[in-house]
mmCIF file of C-alpha atoms (C1' of nucleotides) in Angstrom:
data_model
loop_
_atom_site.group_PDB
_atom_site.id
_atom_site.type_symbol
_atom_site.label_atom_id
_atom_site.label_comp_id
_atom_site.label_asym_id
_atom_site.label_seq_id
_atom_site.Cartn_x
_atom_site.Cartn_y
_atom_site.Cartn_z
ATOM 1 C CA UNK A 1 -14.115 29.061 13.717
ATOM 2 C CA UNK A 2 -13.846 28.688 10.158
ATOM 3 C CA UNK A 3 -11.042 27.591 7.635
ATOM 4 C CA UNK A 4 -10.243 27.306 4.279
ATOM 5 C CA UNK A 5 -8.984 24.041 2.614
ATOM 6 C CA UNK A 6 -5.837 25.594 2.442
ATOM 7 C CA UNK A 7 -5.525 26.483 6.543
ATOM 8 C CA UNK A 8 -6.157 22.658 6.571
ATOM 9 C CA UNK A 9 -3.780 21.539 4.154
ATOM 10 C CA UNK A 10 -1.050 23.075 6.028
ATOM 11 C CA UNK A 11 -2.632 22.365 9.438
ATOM 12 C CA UNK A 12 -2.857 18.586 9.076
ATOM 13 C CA UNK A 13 0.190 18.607 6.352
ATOM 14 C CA UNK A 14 -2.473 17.043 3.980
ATOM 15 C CA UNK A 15 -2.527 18.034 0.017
ATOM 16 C CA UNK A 16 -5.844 20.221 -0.757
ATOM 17 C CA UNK A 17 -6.314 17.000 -2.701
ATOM 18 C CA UNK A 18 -6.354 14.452 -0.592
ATOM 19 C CA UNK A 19 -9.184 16.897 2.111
ATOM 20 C CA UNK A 20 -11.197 16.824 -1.308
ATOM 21 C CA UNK A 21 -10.951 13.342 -1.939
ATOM 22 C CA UNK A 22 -11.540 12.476 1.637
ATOM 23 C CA UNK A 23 -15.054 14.305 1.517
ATOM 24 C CA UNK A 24 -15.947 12.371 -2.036
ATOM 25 C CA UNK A 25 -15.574 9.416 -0.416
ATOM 26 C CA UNK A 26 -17.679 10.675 2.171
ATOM 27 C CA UNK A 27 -15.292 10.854 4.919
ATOM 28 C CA UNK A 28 -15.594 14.266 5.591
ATOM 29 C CA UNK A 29 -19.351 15.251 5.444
ATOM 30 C CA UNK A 30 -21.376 18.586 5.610
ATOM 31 C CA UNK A 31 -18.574 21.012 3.935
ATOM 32 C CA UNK A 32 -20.550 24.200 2.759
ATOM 33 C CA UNK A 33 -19.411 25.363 -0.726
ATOM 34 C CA UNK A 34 -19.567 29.014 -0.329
ATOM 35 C CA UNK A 35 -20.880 30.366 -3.903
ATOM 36 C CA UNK A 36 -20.907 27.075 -4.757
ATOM 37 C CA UNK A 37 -17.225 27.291 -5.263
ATOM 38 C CA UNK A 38 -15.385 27.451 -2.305
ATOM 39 C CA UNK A 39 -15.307 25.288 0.781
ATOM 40 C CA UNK A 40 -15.152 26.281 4.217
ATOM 41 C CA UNK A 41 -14.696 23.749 7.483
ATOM 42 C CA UNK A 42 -15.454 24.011 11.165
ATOM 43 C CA UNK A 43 -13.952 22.862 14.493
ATOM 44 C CA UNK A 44 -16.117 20.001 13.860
ATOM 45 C CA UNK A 45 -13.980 19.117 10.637
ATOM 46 C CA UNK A 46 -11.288 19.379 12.645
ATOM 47 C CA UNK A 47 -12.164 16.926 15.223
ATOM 48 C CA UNK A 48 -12.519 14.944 12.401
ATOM 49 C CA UNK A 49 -9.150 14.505 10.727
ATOM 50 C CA UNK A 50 -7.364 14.569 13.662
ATOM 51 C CA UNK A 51 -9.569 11.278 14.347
ATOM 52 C CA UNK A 52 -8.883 10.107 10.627
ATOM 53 C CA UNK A 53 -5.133 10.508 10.968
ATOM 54 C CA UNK A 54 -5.260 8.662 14.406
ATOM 55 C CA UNK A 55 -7.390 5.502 13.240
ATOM 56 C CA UNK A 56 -4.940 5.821 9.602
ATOM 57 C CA UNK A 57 -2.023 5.799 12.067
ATOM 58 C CA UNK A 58 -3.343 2.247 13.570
ATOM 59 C CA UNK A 59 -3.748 1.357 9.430
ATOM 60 C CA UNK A 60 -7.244 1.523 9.595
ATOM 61 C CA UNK A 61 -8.410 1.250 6.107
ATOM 62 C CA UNK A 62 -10.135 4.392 5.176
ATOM 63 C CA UNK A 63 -13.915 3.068 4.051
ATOM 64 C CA UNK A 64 -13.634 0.904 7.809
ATOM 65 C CA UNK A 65 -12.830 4.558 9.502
ATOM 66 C CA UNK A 66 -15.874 5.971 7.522
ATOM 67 C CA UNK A 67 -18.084 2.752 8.755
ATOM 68 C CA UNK A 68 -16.735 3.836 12.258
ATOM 69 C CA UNK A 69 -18.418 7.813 11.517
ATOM 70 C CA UNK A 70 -21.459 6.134 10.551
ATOM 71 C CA UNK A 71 -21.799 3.900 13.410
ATOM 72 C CA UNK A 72 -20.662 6.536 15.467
ATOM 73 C CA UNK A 73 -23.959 8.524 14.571
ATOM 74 C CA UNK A 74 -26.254 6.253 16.666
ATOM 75 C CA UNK A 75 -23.845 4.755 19.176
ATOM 76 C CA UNK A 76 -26.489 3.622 21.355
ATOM 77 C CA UNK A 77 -27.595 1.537 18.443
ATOM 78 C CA UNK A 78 -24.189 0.587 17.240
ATOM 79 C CA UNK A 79 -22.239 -0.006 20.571
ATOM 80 C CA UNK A 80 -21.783 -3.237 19.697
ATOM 81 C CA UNK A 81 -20.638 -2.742 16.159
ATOM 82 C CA UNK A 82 -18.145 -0.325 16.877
ATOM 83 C CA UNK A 83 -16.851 -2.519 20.090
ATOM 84 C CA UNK A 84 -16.487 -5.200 18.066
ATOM 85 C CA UNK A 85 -14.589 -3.445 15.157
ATOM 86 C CA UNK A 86 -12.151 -1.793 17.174
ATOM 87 C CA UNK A 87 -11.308 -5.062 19.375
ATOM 88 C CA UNK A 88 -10.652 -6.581 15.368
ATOM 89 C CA UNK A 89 -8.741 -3.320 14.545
ATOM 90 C CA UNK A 90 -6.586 -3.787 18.359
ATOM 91 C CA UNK A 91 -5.591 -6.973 17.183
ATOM 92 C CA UNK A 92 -4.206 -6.232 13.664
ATOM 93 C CA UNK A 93 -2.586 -3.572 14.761
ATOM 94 C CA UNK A 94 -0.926 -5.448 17.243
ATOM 95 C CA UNK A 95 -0.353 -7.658 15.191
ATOM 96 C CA UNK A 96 1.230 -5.435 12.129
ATOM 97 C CA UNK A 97 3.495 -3.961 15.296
ATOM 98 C CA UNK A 98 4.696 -7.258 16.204
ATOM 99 C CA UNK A 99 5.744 -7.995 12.464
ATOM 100 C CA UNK A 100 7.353 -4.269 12.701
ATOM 101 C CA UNK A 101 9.701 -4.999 15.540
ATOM 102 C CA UNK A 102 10.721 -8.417 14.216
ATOM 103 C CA UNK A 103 11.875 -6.461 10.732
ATOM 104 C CA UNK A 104 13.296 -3.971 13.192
ATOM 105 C CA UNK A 105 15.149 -5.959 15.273
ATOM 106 C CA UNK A 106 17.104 -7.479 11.879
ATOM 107 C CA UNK A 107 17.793 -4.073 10.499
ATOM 108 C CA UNK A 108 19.476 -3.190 13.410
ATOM 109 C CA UNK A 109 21.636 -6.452 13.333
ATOM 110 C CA UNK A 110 22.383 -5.432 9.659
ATOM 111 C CA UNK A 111 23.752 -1.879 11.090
ATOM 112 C CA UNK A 112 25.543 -3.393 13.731
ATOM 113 C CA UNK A 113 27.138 -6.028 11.159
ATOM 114 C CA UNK A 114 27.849 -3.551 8.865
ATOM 115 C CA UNK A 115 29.545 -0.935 10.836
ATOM 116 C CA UNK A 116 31.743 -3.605 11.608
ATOM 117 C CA UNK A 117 32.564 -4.470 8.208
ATOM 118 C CA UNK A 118 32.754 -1.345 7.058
ATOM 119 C CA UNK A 119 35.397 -1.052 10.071
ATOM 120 C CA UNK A 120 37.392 -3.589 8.740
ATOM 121 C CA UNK A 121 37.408 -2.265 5.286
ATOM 122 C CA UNK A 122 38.772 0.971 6.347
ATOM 123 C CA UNK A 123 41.215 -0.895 8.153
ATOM 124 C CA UNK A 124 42.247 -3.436 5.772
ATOM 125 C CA UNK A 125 41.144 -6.148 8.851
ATOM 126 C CA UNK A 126 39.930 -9.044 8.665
ATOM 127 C CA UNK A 127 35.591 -8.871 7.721
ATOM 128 C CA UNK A 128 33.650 -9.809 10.925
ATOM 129 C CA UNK A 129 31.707 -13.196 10.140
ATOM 130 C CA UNK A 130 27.414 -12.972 11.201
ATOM 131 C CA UNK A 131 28.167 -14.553 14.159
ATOM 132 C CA UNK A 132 30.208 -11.869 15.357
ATOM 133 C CA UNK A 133 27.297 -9.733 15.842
ATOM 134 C CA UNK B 1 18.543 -29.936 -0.851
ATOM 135 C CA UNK B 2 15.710 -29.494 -4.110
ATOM 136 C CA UNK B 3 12.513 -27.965 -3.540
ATOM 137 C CA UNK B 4 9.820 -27.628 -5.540
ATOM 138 C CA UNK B 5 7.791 -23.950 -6.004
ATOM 139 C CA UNK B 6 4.922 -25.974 -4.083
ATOM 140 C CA UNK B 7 7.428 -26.687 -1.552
ATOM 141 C CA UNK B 8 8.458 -23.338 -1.379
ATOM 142 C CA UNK B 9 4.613 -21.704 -1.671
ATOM 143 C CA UNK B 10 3.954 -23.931 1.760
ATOM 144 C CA UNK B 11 6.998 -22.580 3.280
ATOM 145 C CA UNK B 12 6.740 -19.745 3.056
ATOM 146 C CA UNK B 13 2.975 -19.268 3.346
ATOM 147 C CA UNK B 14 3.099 -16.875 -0.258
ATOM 148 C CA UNK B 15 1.428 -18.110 -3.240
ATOM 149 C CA UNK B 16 3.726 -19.615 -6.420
ATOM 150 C CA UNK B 17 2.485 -16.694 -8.323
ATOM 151 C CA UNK B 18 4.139 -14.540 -5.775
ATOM 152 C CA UNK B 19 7.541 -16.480 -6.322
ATOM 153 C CA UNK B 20 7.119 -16.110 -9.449
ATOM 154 C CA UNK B 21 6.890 -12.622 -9.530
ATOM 155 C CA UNK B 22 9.905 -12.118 -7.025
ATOM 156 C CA UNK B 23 12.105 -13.949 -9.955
ATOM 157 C CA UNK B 24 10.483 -11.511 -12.435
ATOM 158 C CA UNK B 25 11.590 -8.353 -10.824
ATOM 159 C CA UNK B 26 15.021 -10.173 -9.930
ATOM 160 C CA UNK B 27 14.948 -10.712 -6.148
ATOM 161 C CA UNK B 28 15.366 -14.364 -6.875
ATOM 162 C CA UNK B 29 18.529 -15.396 -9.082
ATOM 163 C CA UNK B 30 19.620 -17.881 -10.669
ATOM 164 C CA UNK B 31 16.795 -20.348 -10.603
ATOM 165 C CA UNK B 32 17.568 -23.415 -12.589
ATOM 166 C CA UNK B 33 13.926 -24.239 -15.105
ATOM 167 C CA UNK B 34 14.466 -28.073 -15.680
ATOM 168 C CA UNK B 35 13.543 -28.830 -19.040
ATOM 169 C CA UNK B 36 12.836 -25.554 -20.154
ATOM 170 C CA UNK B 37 9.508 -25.784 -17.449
ATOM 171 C CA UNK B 38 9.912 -26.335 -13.975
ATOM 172 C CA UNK B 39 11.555 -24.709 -11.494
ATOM 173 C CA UNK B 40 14.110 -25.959 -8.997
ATOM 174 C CA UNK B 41 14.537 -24.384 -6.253
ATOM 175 C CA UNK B 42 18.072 -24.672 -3.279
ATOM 176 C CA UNK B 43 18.917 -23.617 0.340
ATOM 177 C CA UNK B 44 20.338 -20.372 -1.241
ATOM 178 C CA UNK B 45 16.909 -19.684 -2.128
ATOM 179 C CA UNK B 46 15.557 -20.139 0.705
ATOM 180 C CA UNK B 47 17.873 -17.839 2.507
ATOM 181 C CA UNK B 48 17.198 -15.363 -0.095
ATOM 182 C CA UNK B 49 13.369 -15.547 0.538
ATOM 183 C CA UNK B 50 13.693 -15.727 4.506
ATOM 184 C CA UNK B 51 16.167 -12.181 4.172
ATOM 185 C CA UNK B 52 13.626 -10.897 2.088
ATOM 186 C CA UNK B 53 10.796 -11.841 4.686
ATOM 187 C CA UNK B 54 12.897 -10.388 7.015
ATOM 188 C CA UNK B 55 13.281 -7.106 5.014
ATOM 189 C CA UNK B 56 9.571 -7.032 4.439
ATOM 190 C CA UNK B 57 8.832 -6.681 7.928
ATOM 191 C CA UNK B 58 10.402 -3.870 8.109
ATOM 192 C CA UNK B 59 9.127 -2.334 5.478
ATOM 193 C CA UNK B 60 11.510 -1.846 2.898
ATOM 194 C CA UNK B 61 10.370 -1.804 -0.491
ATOM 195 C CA UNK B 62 11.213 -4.880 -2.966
ATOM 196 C CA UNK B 63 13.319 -2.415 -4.811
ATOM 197 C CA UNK B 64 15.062 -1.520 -2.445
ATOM 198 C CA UNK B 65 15.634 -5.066 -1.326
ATOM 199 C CA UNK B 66 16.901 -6.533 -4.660
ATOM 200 C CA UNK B 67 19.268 -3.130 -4.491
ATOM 201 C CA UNK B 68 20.837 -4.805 -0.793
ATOM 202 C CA UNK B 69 21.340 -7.790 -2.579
ATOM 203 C CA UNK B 70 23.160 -6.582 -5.521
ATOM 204 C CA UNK B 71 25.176 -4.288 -2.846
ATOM 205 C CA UNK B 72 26.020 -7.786 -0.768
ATOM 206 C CA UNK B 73 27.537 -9.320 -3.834
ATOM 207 C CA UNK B 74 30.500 -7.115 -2.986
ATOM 208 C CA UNK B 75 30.307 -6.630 -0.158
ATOM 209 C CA UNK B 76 33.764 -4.059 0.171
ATOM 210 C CA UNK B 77 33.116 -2.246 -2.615
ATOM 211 C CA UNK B 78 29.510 -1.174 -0.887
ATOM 212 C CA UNK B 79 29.740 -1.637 2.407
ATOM 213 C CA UNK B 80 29.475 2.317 2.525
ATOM 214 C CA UNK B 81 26.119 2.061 0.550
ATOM 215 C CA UNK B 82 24.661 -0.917 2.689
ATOM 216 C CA UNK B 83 25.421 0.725 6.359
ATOM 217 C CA UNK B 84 24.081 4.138 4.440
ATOM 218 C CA UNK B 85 20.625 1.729 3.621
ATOM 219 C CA UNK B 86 20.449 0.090 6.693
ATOM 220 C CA UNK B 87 20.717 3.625 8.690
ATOM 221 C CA UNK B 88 18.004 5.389 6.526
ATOM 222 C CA UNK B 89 15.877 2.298 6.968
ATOM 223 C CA UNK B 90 16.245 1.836 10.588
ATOM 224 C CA UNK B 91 15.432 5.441 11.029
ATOM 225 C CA UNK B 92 12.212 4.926 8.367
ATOM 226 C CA UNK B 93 10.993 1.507 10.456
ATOM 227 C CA UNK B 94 11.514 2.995 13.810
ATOM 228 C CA UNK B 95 9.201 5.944 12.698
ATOM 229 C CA UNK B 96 6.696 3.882 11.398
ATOM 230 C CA UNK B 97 6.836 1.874 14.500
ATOM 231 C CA UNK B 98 6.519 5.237 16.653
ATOM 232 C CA UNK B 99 2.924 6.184 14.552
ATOM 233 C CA UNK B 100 1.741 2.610 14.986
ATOM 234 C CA UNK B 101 2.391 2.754 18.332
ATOM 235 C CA UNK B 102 0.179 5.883 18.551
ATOM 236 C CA UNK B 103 -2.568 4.360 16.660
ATOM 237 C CA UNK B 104 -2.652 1.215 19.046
ATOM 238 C CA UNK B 105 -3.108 3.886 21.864
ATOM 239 C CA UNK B 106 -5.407 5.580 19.904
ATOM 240 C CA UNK B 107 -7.517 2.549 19.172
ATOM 241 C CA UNK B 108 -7.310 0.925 22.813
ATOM 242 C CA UNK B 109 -8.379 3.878 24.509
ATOM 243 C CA UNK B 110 -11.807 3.512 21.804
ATOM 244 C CA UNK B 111 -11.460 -0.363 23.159
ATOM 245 C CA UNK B 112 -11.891 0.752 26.879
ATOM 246 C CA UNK B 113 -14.284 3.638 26.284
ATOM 247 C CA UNK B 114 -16.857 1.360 24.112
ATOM 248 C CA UNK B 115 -16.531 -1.577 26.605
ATOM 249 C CA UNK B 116 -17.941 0.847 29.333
ATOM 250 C CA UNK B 117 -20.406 2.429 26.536
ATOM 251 C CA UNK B 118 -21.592 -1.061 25.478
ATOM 252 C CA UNK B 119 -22.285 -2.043 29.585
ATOM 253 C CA UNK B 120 -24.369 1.209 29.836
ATOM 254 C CA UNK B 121 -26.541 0.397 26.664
ATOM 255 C CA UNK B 122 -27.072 -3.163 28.453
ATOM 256 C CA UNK B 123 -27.602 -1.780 31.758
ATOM 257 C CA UNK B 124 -29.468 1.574 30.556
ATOM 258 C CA UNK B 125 -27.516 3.719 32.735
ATOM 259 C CA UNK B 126 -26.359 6.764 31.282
ATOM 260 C CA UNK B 127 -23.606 6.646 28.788
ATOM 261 C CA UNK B 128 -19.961 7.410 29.698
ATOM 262 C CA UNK B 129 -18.269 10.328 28.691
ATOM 263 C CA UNK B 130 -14.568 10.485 26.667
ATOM 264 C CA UNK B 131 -13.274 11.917 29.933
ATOM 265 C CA UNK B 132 -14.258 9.024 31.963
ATOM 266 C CA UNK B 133 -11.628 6.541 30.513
ATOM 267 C "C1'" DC C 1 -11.379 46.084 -17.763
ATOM 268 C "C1'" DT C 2 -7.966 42.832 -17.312
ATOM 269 C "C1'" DA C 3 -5.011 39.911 -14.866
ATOM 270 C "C1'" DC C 4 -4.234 37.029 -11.301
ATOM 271 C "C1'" DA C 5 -4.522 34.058 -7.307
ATOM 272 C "C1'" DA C 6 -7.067 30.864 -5.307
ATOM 273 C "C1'" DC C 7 -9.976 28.036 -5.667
ATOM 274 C "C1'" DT C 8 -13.425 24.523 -8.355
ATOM 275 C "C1'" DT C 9 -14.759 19.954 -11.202
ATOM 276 C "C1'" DA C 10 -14.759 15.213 -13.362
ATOM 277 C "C1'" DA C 11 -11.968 12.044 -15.048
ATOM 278 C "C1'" DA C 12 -7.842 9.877 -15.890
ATOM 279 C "C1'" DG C 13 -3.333 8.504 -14.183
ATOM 280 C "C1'" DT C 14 0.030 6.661 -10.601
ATOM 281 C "C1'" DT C 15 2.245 3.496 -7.341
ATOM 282 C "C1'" DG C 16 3.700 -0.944 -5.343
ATOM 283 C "C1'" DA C 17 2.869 -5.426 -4.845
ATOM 284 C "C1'" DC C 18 0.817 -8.608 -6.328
ATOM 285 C "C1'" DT C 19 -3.097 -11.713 -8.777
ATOM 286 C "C1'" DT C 20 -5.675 -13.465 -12.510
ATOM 287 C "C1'" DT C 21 -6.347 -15.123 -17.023
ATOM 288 C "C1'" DA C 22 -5.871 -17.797 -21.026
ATOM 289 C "C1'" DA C 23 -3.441 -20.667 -23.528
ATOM 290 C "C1'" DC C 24 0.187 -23.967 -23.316
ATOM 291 C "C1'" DT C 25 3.668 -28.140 -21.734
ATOM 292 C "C1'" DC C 26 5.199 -32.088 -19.751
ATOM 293 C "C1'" DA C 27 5.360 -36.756 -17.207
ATOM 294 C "C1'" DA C 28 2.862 -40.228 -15.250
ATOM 295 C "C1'" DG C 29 -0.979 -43.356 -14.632
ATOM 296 C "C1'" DC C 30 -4.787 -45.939 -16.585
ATOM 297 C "C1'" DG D 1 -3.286 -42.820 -26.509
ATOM 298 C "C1'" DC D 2 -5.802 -40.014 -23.363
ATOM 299 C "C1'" DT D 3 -6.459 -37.668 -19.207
ATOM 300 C "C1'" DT D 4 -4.884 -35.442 -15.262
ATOM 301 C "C1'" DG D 5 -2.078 -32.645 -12.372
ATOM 302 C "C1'" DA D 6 1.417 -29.735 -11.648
ATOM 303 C "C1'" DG D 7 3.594 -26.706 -13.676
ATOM 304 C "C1'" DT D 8 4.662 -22.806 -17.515
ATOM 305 C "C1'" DT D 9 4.184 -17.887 -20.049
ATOM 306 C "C1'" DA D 10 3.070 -12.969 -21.204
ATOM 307 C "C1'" DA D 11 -0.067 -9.754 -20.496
ATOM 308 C "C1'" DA D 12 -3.784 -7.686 -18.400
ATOM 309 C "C1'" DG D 13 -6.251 -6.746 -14.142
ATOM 310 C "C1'" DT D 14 -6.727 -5.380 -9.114
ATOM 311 C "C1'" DC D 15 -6.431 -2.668 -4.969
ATOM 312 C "C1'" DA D 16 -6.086 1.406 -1.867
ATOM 313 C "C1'" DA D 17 -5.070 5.851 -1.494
ATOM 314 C "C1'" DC D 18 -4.081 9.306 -3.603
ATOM 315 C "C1'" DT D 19 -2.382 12.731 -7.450
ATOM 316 C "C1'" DT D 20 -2.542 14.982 -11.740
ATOM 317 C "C1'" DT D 21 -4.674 17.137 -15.525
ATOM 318 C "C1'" DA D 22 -7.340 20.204 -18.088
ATOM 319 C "C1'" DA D 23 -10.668 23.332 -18.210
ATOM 320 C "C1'" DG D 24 -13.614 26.442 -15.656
ATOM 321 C "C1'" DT D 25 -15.136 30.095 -11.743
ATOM 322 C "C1'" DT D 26 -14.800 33.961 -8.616
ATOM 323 C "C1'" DG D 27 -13.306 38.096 -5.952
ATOM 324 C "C1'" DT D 28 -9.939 41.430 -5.709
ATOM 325 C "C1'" DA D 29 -6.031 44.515 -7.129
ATOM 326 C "C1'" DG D 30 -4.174 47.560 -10.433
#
DNA sequence: CTACAACTTAAAGTTGACTTTAACTCAAGC
DNA sequence: GCTTGAGTTAAAGTCAACTTTAAGTTGTAG
């Protein structure tokens, strides 16, 4: 099938903008320019943003998911490359959810602190102390 | 207890330029500049910067931040706006957590299905497929 | 034939969170 | 009295990932 940027933009809820930028910094490659003004994508662009948005979900920095297309060309070649990248990439991301539960976990304790306090203020009680929580 | 921004830069693990900056845009108060030069830092500061480490983690913006702390300094007067903060953020860091937690998938599943890719290339056997993990 | 919608481009601008630079100031030790 | 080290400042620079701008192109509808 084919699609326009604008089928994209609204299929991947990505500016026209950003599906341009993404193939001038060579993240999206082989987009014909029909009359050398208008671009048209494939299933096989497809494939690819839903794999951009995936690795950009993990915080994979864009120019490491393009390294990942490139290696991703030869794999035979690059097996170890690529193995080796996304072992690094399982780790930071592990890593950046670890730090997100931790900031989490102390919102939470600020809503549960705070609906009690705002509790008391309605009710003219005593405020709960941070050890109340 | 006195500390020094040294002190504070090991601390913390952030550069002095990055204390510096957090005084700048106001999210530390009050710090005392003996003779006109050097900064002195206390335990309320330290507080200050663990909350804000704290806040980090989850994400909310420094703006944001110094806003909480202005909000804390009366406390009944905002406690409406701080549970309203605290909500909206725990819904934003929870969300964030939910895509990260996707992209981990996303990125372990590439873990497992280049481990067996990498053996084949070793082994020359033929290479898995993406069904196969 | 003209207007319009839907694209196109290169280049400059934006955002948040810092970081770097360049020039300066003390206090202490030799 | 000079050097050194640990600090200081305002202002400019950096980075990633876009976004905006301004001017141009094309096919179609009236």
């Amino acid at each position: 099938m084919n699609y326009s940027i604008t089928e994209l933009s609204k299929m991947f809820n990505l500016p026209a903008s950003t599906i341009r930028y993404y193939e001038k910094i060579g993240l999206l490659e082989n987009v014909e320019h029909i009359n050398a003004y208008r671009r048209v994508y494939d299933d096989a662009h497809i494939d690819r943003l839903v794999a951009i948005e995936c690795f950009k979900k993990a915080l994979l920095p864009l120019d490491e998911i393009k390294r990942f297309f490139t290696y991703e060309k030869d794999i035979v070649a690059n097996s170890d490359n690529i193995l080796n990248m996304m072992k690094a990439q399982e780790e930071a991301t592990t890593k950046a959810m670890k730090n997100l539960d931790d900031g989490l976990k102390h919102v939470q304790k600020k809503v549960r602190y705070y609906t009690m306090v705002n509790e008391a203020v309605k009710n003219n009680t005593p405020l709960p102390s941070w050890e109340d929580v």
